[in-house]
Coordinates of N, CA, C and O in Angstrom, one line a residue:
M1 N 119.0 91.3 20.8 CA 118.3 90.1 21.3 C 117.0 90.5 22.0 O 116.0 89.8 21.8
K2 N 117.0 91.6 22.7 CA 115.8 92.1 23.4 C 114.7 92.4 22.4 O 113.6 92.2 22.6
K3 N 115.2 93.0 21.3 CA 114.2 93.4 20.2 C 113.6 92.1 19.6 O 112.4 92.1 19.3
C4 N 114.4 91.1 19.4 CA 113.8 89.9 18.8 C 112.8 89.2 19.8 O 111.7 88.8 19.3
L5 N 113.1 89.2 21.1 CA 112.1 88.7 22.1 C 110.9 89.5 22.1 O 109.8 89.0 22.2
L6 N 111.0 90.8 22.0 CA 109.8 91.7 22.0 C 109.0 91.5 20.8 O 107.8 91.4 20.9
I7 N 109.6 91.4 19.6 CA 108.9 91.1 18.4 C 108.2 89.8 18.5 O 107.0 89.6 18.1
F8 N 108.9 88.8 19.0 CA 108.3 87.4 19.1 C 107.1 87.5 20.0 O 106.0 86.9 19.8
F9 N 107.2 88.2 21.2 CA 106.1 88.3 22.1 C 104.9 89.0 21.5 O 103.8 88.6 21.6
L10 N 105.1 90.1 20.7 CA 104.1 90.8 20.0 C 103.4 89.9 19.0 O 102.1 90.0 18.8
I11 N 104.1 89.1 18.3 CA 103.6 88.2 17.3 C 102.6 87.2 18.0 O 101.5 86.9 17.6
L12 N 103.1 86.7 19.2 CA 102.3 85.7 19.9 C 101.0 86.4 20.4 O 99.9 85.8 20.3
L13 N 101.1 87.6 20.9 CA 99.9 88.3 21.3 C 98.9 88.5 20.1 O 97.7 88.3 20.3
S14 N 99.4 88.9 19.0 CA 98.5 89.2 17.9 C 97.9 87.9 17.3 O 96.8 87.8 17.0
F15 N 98.7 86.8 17.4 CA 98.2 85.5 17.0 C 97.0 85.1 17.9 O 96.0 84.6 17.4
D16 N 97.2 85.3 19.2 CA 96.1 85.0 20.1 C 94.9 85.8 19.9 O 93.8 85.3 19.9
S17 N 95.0 87.1 19.7 CA 93.8 87.9 19.5 C 93.2 87.7 18.1 O 92.0 87.7 18.0
V18 N 93.9 87.3 17.1 CA 93.3 87.0 15.8 C 92.5 85.7 15.8 O 91.5 85.6 15.3
N19 N 93.1 84.7 16.5 CA 92.5 83.4 16.5 C 91.7 83.1 17.7 O 91.2 82.0 17.9
S20 N 91.5 84.1 18.6 CA 90.8 83.8 19.8 C 89.3 83.4 19.6 O 88.8 82.7 20.4
Y21 N 88.8 83.8 18.5 CA 87.4 83.3 18.2 C 87.4 81.8 17.8 O 86.4 81.2 18.1
L22 N 88.4 81.4 17.2 CA 88.5 80.0 16.7 C 89.1 79.0 17.7 O 88.7 77.9 17.7
M23 N 90.1 79.5 18.5 CA 90.8 78.6 19.3 C 90.4 78.8 20.8 O 90.0 79.9 21.2
P24 N 90.6 77.7 21.6 CA 90.3 77.9 23.0 C 91.4 78.8 23.6 O 92.5 78.9 23.1
P25 N 91.0 79.5 24.7 CA 92.0 80.3 25.4 C 93.0 79.6 26.2 O 92.9 79.5 27.4
L26 N 94.0 79.0 25.5 CA 95.0 78.2 26.1 C 95.8 79.0 27.2 O 96.1 80.2 27.0
F27 N 96.3 78.3 28.2 CA 97.1 78.8 29.3 C 96.4 79.8 30.1 O 97.1 80.6 30.8
R28 N 95.1 79.9 30.1 CA 94.4 80.8 31.0 C 93.7 80.0 32.1 O 93.4 78.8 31.9
K29 N 93.4 80.6 33.2 CA 92.8 80.0 34.3 C 91.3 79.8 34.0 O 90.7 80.7 33.4
F30 N 90.7 78.7 34.6 CA 89.3 78.5 34.4 C 88.9 77.8 35.7 O 89.7 77.2 36.4
N31 N 87.6 77.8 36.0 CA 87.0 77.2 37.2 C 85.8 76.3 36.8 O 85.0 76.7 35.9
V32 N 85.6 75.3 37.6 CA 84.4 74.4 37.5 C 83.8 74.4 38.9 O 84.5 74.2 39.9
E33 N 82.5 74.6 38.9 CA 81.8 74.6 40.2 C 80.6 73.7 40.1 O 79.8 73.7 39.2
I34 N 80.4 72.8 41.1 CA 79.3 71.9 41.2 C 78.5 72.3 42.5 O 79.1 72.4 43.6
V35 N 77.2 72.5 42.3 CA 76.4 73.0 43.4 C 75.3 72.0 43.7 O 74.6 71.5 42.8
N36 N 75.0 71.7 45.0 CA 73.9 70.8 45.4 C 72.7 71.7 45.7 O 72.7 72.4 46.7
Q37 N 71.7 71.6 44.8 CA 70.4 72.2 45.1 C 69.3 71.2 45.1 O 68.1 71.4 44.7
L38 N 69.6 70.0 45.5 CA 68.6 68.9 45.7 C 67.7 69.2 46.8 O 68.0 70.0 47.7
K39 N 66.5 68.7 46.8 CA 65.5 68.9 47.8 C 65.6 67.8 48.9 O 66.3 66.8 48.8
F40 N 64.8 68.0 49.9 CA 64.5 67.0 51.0 C 65.8 66.6 51.7 O 66.0 65.5 52.1
H41 N 66.7 67.6 51.9 CA 67.9 67.4 52.7 C 68.8 66.3 52.1 O 69.6 65.7 52.9
K42 N 68.8 66.1 50.8 CA 69.7 65.1 50.2 C 71.1 65.6 50.1 O 71.4 66.6 49.6
K43 N 72.0 64.7 50.5 CA 73.4 65.0 50.3 C 73.7 64.6 48.8 O 73.0 63.8 48.2
M44 N 74.8 65.1 48.3 CA 75.2 64.7 47.0 C 76.7 64.3 47.0 O 77.5 64.9 47.6
K45 N 77.0 63.1 46.4 CA 78.4 62.7 46.3 C 78.9 63.1 44.9 O 78.3 63.0 43.9
V46 N 80.1 63.7 45.0 CA 80.7 64.3 43.8 C 82.1 63.7 43.6 O 82.9 63.6 44.5
H47 N 82.4 63.3 42.4 CA 83.7 62.8 42.0 C 84.1 63.3 40.7 O 83.5 62.9 39.7
C48 N 85.0 64.2 40.6 CA 85.5 64.8 39.4 C 86.9 64.4 39.1 O 87.7 64.2 40.0
K49 N 87.3 64.2 37.8 CA 88.6 63.8 37.5 C 88.9 64.2 36.0 O 88.1 64.5 35.2
S50 N 90.2 64.1 35.7 CA 90.7 64.2 34.4 C 91.6 63.1 34.1 O 91.8 62.2 35.0
K51 N 92.3 63.0 33.0 CA 93.2 61.9 32.7 C 94.4 62.0 33.7 O 94.9 61.0 34.0
S52 N 94.8 63.2 34.1 CA 95.9 63.3 34.9 C 95.7 63.7 36.4 O 96.6 63.8 37.2
H53 N 94.4 64.1 36.7 CA 94.1 64.5 38.1 C 92.8 63.9 38.5 O 91.8 63.9 37.8
D54 N 92.8 63.3 39.7 CA 91.6 62.7 40.3 C 91.3 63.3 41.6 O 92.1 63.2 42.6
F55 N 90.3 64.1 41.7 CA 89.9 64.7 43.0 C 89.3 63.7 43.9 O 88.6 62.8 43.5
P56 N 89.5 63.9 45.2 CA 88.8 62.9 46.1 C 87.3 63.1 46.1 O 86.8 64.1 45.8
I57 N 86.6 62.0 46.4 CA 85.2 62.0 46.5 C 84.8 63.0 47.6 O 85.3 63.0 48.7
T58 N 83.8 63.9 47.3 CA 83.3 64.9 48.2 C 81.8 64.8 48.4 O 81.1 64.5 47.4
Y59 N 81.4 65.0 49.6 CA 79.9 64.9 49.9 C 79.5 66.4 50.2 O 80.1 67.1 51.0
L60 N 78.4 66.8 49.5 CA 77.9 68.2 49.6 C 76.5 68.1 50.3 O 75.6 67.4 49.8
N61 N 76.3 69.0 51.3 CA 75.0 69.2 51.8 C 74.3 70.2 50.9 O 74.9 70.8 50.0
I62 N 72.9 70.3 51.0 CA 72.2 71.3 50.2 C 72.8 72.7 50.4 O 73.1 73.1 51.5
G63 N 73.0 73.4 49.2 CA 73.5 74.7 49.2 C 75.0 74.8 49.2 O 75.6 75.8 48.9
E64 N 75.7 73.7 49.4 CA 77.2 73.6 49.4 C 77.6 73.4 47.9 O 76.9 72.9 47.1
S65 N 78.9 73.8 47.7 CA 79.5 73.6 46.3 C 80.9 73.0 46.4 O 81.6 73.2 47.5
F66 N 81.3 72.4 45.3 CA 82.7 71.9 45.2 C 83.2 72.7 44.0 O 82.6 72.8 42.9
Q67 N 84.4 73.3 44.1 CA 85.0 74.0 43.0 C 86.5 73.6 42.8 O 87.2 73.4 43.8
F68 N 86.9 73.6 41.6 CA 88.3 73.4 41.3 C 88.7 74.4 40.2 O 87.9 74.7 39.3
K69 N 90.0 74.7 40.2 CA 90.6 75.7 39.3 C 91.7 75.0 38.6 O 92.4 74.1 39.1
F70 N 91.9 75.4 37.3 CA 93.0 74.8 36.5 C 93.4 75.7 35.4 O 92.7 76.7 35.2
T71 N 94.5 75.4 34.8 CA 94.9 76.2 33.6 C 94.5 75.4 32.3 O 94.7 74.2 32.3
I72 N 93.9 76.1 31.4 CA 93.5 75.4 30.2 C 94.6 75.0 29.3 O 95.4 75.9 28.9
L73 N 94.7 73.7 29.0 CA 95.7 73.2 28.0 C 94.9 72.6 26.9 O 93.7 72.4 27.0
S74 N 95.6 72.2 25.8 CA 94.9 71.7 24.6 C 94.2 70.4 24.9 O 93.2 70.1 24.2
K75 N 94.6 69.6 25.9 CA 93.9 68.3 26.1 C 93.2 68.3 27.5 O 92.9 67.3 28.0
T76 N 93.0 69.5 28.1 CA 92.4 69.6 29.4 C 90.9 69.1 29.2 O 90.2 69.7 28.5
K77 N 90.5 68.1 29.9 CA 89.2 67.6 29.9 C 88.8 67.0 31.3 O 89.6 66.2 31.8
Y78 N 87.8 67.5 31.9 CA 87.3 67.1 33.2 C 85.9 66.5 33.1 O 85.1 67.1 32.3
W79 N 85.7 65.4 33.7 CA 84.3 64.9 33.8 C 84.0 64.7 35.3 O 84.9 64.5 36.1
C80 N 82.7 64.7 35.6 CA 82.2 64.6 37.0 C 81.1 63.6 37.1 O 80.4 63.4 36.1
N81 N 81.1 62.9 38.2 CA 80.1 61.9 38.5 C 79.4 62.5 39.7 O 80.0 62.9 40.7
L82 N 78.0 62.5 39.7 CA 77.2 63.0 40.8 C 76.3 61.9 41.2 O 75.7 61.2 40.3
W83 N 76.1 61.7 42.5 CA 75.1 60.7 43.0 C 74.2 61.4 44.0 O 74.7 62.2 44.8
Q84 N 72.9 61.1 44.0 CA 72.0 61.6 44.9 C 71.9 60.8 46.2 O 71.8 59.5 46.1
G85 N 72.0 61.4 47.4 CA 71.8 60.7 48.6 C 70.3 60.5 48.8 O 69.5 61.0 48.1
P86 N 69.9 59.7 49.8 CA 70.8 59.1 50.8 C 71.3 57.7 50.4 O 72.3 57.3 51.0
N87 N 70.8 57.1 49.4 CA 71.3 55.7 49.0 C 72.3 55.8 47.9 O 72.9 54.8 47.5
Y88 N 72.4 57.0 47.2 CA 73.4 57.2 46.1 C 73.3 56.3 45.0 O 74.2 55.9 44.3
K89 N 72.0 55.8 44.7 CA 71.8 54.9 43.5 C 71.5 55.7 42.3 O 71.7 55.2 41.2
H90 N 71.0 57.0 42.4 CA 70.7 57.8 41.2 C 72.0 58.6 40.9 O 72.4 59.3 41.8
Y91 N 72.5 58.5 39.7 CA 73.7 59.2 39.3 C 73.7 59.7 37.9 O 72.8 59.4 37.1
V92 N 74.7 60.6 37.6 CA 74.9 61.1 36.3 C 76.4 61.3 36.1 O 77.1 61.6 37.1
V93 N 76.8 61.1 34.9 CA 78.2 61.4 34.6 C 78.2 62.4 33.4 O 77.4 62.2 32.4
F94 N 79.1 63.4 33.4 CA 79.1 64.3 32.3 C 80.4 65.0 32.2 O 81.2 65.0 33.1
D95 N 80.7 65.6 31.0 CA 81.8 66.4 30.8 C 81.6 67.8 31.5 O 80.7 68.5 31.2
A96 N 82.5 68.0 32.5 CA 82.4 69.3 33.2 C 83.2 70.4 32.5 O 82.9 71.6 32.7
F97 N 84.2 70.0 31.7 CA 85.0 70.9 31.0 C 85.6 70.3 29.8 O 86.2 69.2 29.9
R98 N 85.6 70.9 28.6 CA 86.3 70.5 27.4 C 87.0 71.7 26.9 O 86.4 72.8 26.9
P99 N 88.2 71.6 26.4 CA 89.0 72.8 25.9 C 88.7 73.2 24.5 O 89.5 73.3 23.6
D100 N 87.4 73.5 24.2 CA 87.1 74.0 22.9 C 86.1 75.2 23.1 O 85.4 75.3 24.0
K101 N 86.2 76.1 22.1 CA 85.5 77.4 22.2 C 84.0 77.2 22.2 O 83.3 77.9 23.0
D102 N 83.4 76.2 21.5 CA 82.0 75.9 21.6 C 81.6 75.5 23.0 O 80.5 75.9 23.4
F103 N 82.4 74.7 23.6 CA 82.0 74.3 25.0 C 82.1 75.5 26.0 O 81.2 75.8 26.7
I104 N 83.2 76.2 25.9 CA 83.5 77.3 26.8 C 82.4 78.4 26.6 O 81.9 78.9 27.6
D105 N 82.2 78.8 25.4 CA 81.3 79.9 25.1 C 79.8 79.4 25.0 O 78.9 80.2 25.3
G106 N 79.6 78.2 24.5 CA 78.2 77.8 24.2 C 77.6 77.1 25.4 O 76.5 77.3 25.7
T107 N 78.4 76.2 26.1 CA 77.8 75.5 27.2 C 78.0 76.3 28.5 O 77.1 76.5 29.3
C108 N 79.2 76.8 28.7 CA 79.5 77.6 30.0 C 79.2 79.0 29.7 O 78.6 79.4 28.8
T109 N 79.8 79.9 30.6 CA 79.6 81.3 30.5 C 80.7 82.0 29.8 O 80.8 83.2 29.8
G110 N 81.6 81.3 29.1 CA 82.7 81.9 28.4 C 83.8 82.2 29.3 O 83.9 81.8 30.5
M111 N 84.8 83.0 28.9 CA 86.0 83.3 29.7 C 85.7 84.4 30.7 O 86.5 84.7 31.5
H112 N 84.5 85.0 30.6 CA 84.2 86.1 31.6 C 82.8 85.7 32.1 O 81.8 85.8 31.5
P113 N 82.7 85.2 33.3 CA 83.7 85.2 34.4 C 84.6 83.9 34.5 O 85.1 83.7 35.6
N114 N 84.8 83.2 33.5 CA 85.6 82.0 33.4 C 85.3 80.9 34.4 O 86.1 80.3 35.0
V115 N 84.0 80.6 34.5 CA 83.6 79.5 35.4 C 82.4 78.8 34.7 O 81.6 79.3 34.0
C116 N 82.5 77.4 34.8 CA 81.4 76.6 34.4 C 80.7 76.1 35.6 O 81.3 75.3 36.4
R117 N 79.5 76.6 35.9 CA 78.7 76.3 37.1 C 77.6 75.3 36.8 O 76.7 75.5 36.0
W118 N 77.8 74.1 37.4 CA 76.8 73.0 37.2 C 76.0 72.9 38.5 O 76.6 72.9 39.6
T119 N 74.7 72.8 38.4 CA 73.8 72.7 39.5 C 73.0 71.5 39.5 O 72.3 71.2 38.5
A120 N 73.0 70.7 40.5 CA 72.2 69.4 40.6 C 70.9 69.8 41.3 O 70.9 70.4 42.4
K121 N 69.8 69.4 40.6 CA 68.4 69.6 41.1 C 67.7 68.2 41.0 O 68.2 67.3 40.4
E122 N 66.5 68.2 41.5 CA 65.7 67.0 41.5 C 65.5 66.4 40.1 O 65.6 65.2 39.8
E123 N 65.3 67.3 39.1 CA 65.1 66.9 37.7 C 66.4 66.4 37.0 O 66.3 65.6 36.0
G124 N 67.5 66.9 37.4 CA 68.8 66.6 36.8 C 69.8 67.7 37.0 O 69.7 68.5 37.9
V125 N 70.7 67.8 36.0 CA 71.9 68.7 36.2 C 71.7 69.9 35.2 O 71.4 69.6 34.0
Y126 N 71.9 71.1 35.7 CA 71.8 72.3 34.9 C 73.1 73.0 34.8 O 74.0 72.8 35.7
V127 N 73.3 73.8 33.8 CA 74.5 74.6 33.6 C 74.1 76.0 33.5 O 73.1 76.3 32.9
R128 N 74.9 76.9 34.1 CA 74.6 78.3 34.0 C 75.1 78.7 32.6 O 76.3 78.4 32.3
N129 N 74.3 79.4 31.8 CA 74.6 79.7 30.5 C 74.2 81.1 30.1 O 73.0 81.5 30.3
K130 N 75.2 81.9 29.7 CA 74.8 83.3 29.4 C 74.0 83.5 28.1 O 73.2 84.4 28.0
K131 N 74.0 82.6 27.2 CA 73.2 82.6 26.0 C 71.7 82.6 26.3 O 70.9 83.2 25.7
F132 N 71.4 81.7 27.3 CA 70.0 81.6 27.8 C 69.7 82.5 29.0 O 68.6 82.4 29.5
E133 N 70.7 83.2 29.4 CA 70.5 84.2 30.5 C 70.0 83.4 31.8 O 69.0 83.9 32.4
G134 N 70.6 82.4 32.1 CA 70.2 81.6 33.3 C 70.7 80.2 33.2 O 71.7 79.9 32.5
E135 N 70.0 79.3 33.9 CA 70.4 77.9 33.9 C 69.7 77.2 32.8 O 68.6 77.5 32.4
Y136 N 70.4 76.2 32.2 CA 69.9 75.4 31.1 C 70.0 73.9 31.5 O 71.1 73.4 31.9
F137 N 68.9 73.2 31.3 CA 68.9 71.8 31.6 C 69.8 71.0 30.7 O 69.7 71.2 29.5
M138 N 70.6 70.2 31.3 CA 71.6 69.4 30.4 C 71.4 67.9 30.6 O 71.4 67.2 29.6
Y139 N 71.3 67.3 31.8 CA 71.3 65.9 32.0 C 70.3 65.4 33.0 O 70.2 66.0 34.0
S140 N 69.7 64.3 32.7 CA 68.7 63.7 33.6 C 69.5 62.7 34.5 O 70.5 62.1 34.0
W141 N 69.0 62.4 35.7 CA 69.6 61.4 36.5 C 69.4 60.0 35.9 O 68.4 59.8 35.2
D142 N 70.4 59.2 35.9 CA 70.4 57.8 35.5 C 70.3 57.6 34.0 O 70.1 56.5 33.5
A143 N 70.4 58.7 33.2 CA 70.3 58.6 31.7 C 71.7 58.5 31.2 O 72.6 59.2 31.7
P144 N 72.0 57.7 30.2 CA 73.3 57.6 29.6 C 73.7 58.9 29.0 O 72.9 59.6 28.5
T145 N 75.0 59.3 29.1 CA 75.5 60.5 28.5 C 76.5 60.1 27.4 O 76.8 58.9 27.2
N146 N 76.9 61.1 26.6 CA 77.7 60.8 25.5 C 79.2 60.5 25.8 O 80.0 60.3 24.9
I147 N 79.6 60.5 27.0 CA 81.0 60.3 27.3 C 81.3 58.9 27.9 O 82.4 58.6 28.2
G148 N 80.3 58.1 28.0 CA 80.5 56.8 28.6 C 79.7 56.7 29.9 O 79.4 57.7 30.5
E149 N 79.5 55.6 30.3 CA 78.6 55.4 31.5 C 79.5 54.9 32.7 O 80.4 54.1 32.5
I150 N 79.3 55.4 33.8 CA 80.0 55.0 35.0 C 79.1 54.2 35.9 O 78.0 54.6 36.1
T151 N 79.6 53.1 36.4 CA 78.8 52.2 37.2 C 79.4 52.3 38.6 O 80.5 51.9 38.8
P152 N 78.6 52.7 39.6 CA 79.1 52.7 41.0 C 79.3 51.3 41.5 O 78.4 50.4 41.4
V153 N 80.5 51.0 42.0 CA 80.8 49.6 42.5 C 80.1 49.5 43.9 O 79.5 48.5 44.2
S154 N 80.2 50.5 44.7 CA 79.5 50.6 46.0 C 79.2 52.1 46.2 O 79.5 52.9 45.4
S155 N 78.7 52.4 47.4 CA 78.4 53.8 47.6 C 79.7 54.6 47.9 O 79.7 55.8 48.0
F156 N 80.8 54.0 48.0 CA 82.1 54.7 48.3 C 83.1 54.5 47.2 O 84.2 55.0 47.3
A157 N 82.8 53.8 46.1 CA 83.8 53.6 45.1 C 83.2 53.8 43.7 O 82.0 53.7 43.5
V158 N 84.1 54.1 42.8 CA 83.6 54.4 41.4 C 84.5 53.7 40.4 O 85.7 53.6 40.6
E159 N 83.9 53.1 39.4 CA 84.7 52.5 38.3 C 84.3 53.1 37.0 O 83.1 53.2 36.7
S160 N 85.2 53.5 36.2 CA 85.0 54.1 34.9 C 85.2 53.1 33.8 O 86.1 52.3 33.9
K161 N 84.3 53.2 32.8 CA 84.4 52.3 31.6 C 85.3 52.8 30.6 O 85.5 52.2 29.5
F162 N 85.8 54.0 30.7 CA 86.7 54.6 29.8 C 87.8 55.4 30.5 O 87.6 55.8 31.6
D163 N 88.8 55.7 29.8 CA 90.0 56.5 30.4 C 90.4 57.5 29.4 O 91.3 57.2 28.6
S164 N 89.8 58.7 29.4 CA 90.3 59.7 28.5 C 90.2 61.1 29.2 O 89.6 61.2 30.2

């Protein structure tokens, strides 16, 4: 019985290494970090969520960050809403994480160091990307994104037009 379990385990390891280029690294830990680098002492309101997890709204001062960690599953998807203070009327919504190799390796920094770092600046939102050896501009404030648009109900509440 122990030999069968050992063989099964070895087969799983070889399957993962053979297909690791094509498949996302399932069941591995990953991090998303949101950083406020806005100017003029602007606070930033952050609300990140997935279909199964809703983080509380967080307010970040300049230089502060919000980070969350999770295990990658086949349907793990997080999106974040960011609003610029002081009146929080300028916002952006974007996919902060998708469980596919193109997103992990192409948009983020890959599995090493296993973090997708998003930085909010006056022009919009940037992502740290190893392919471009630095930050890459991704989203403008108040511009529609490809995941659906979020309309703030008030400065303290959020309503989403989609649920995925």
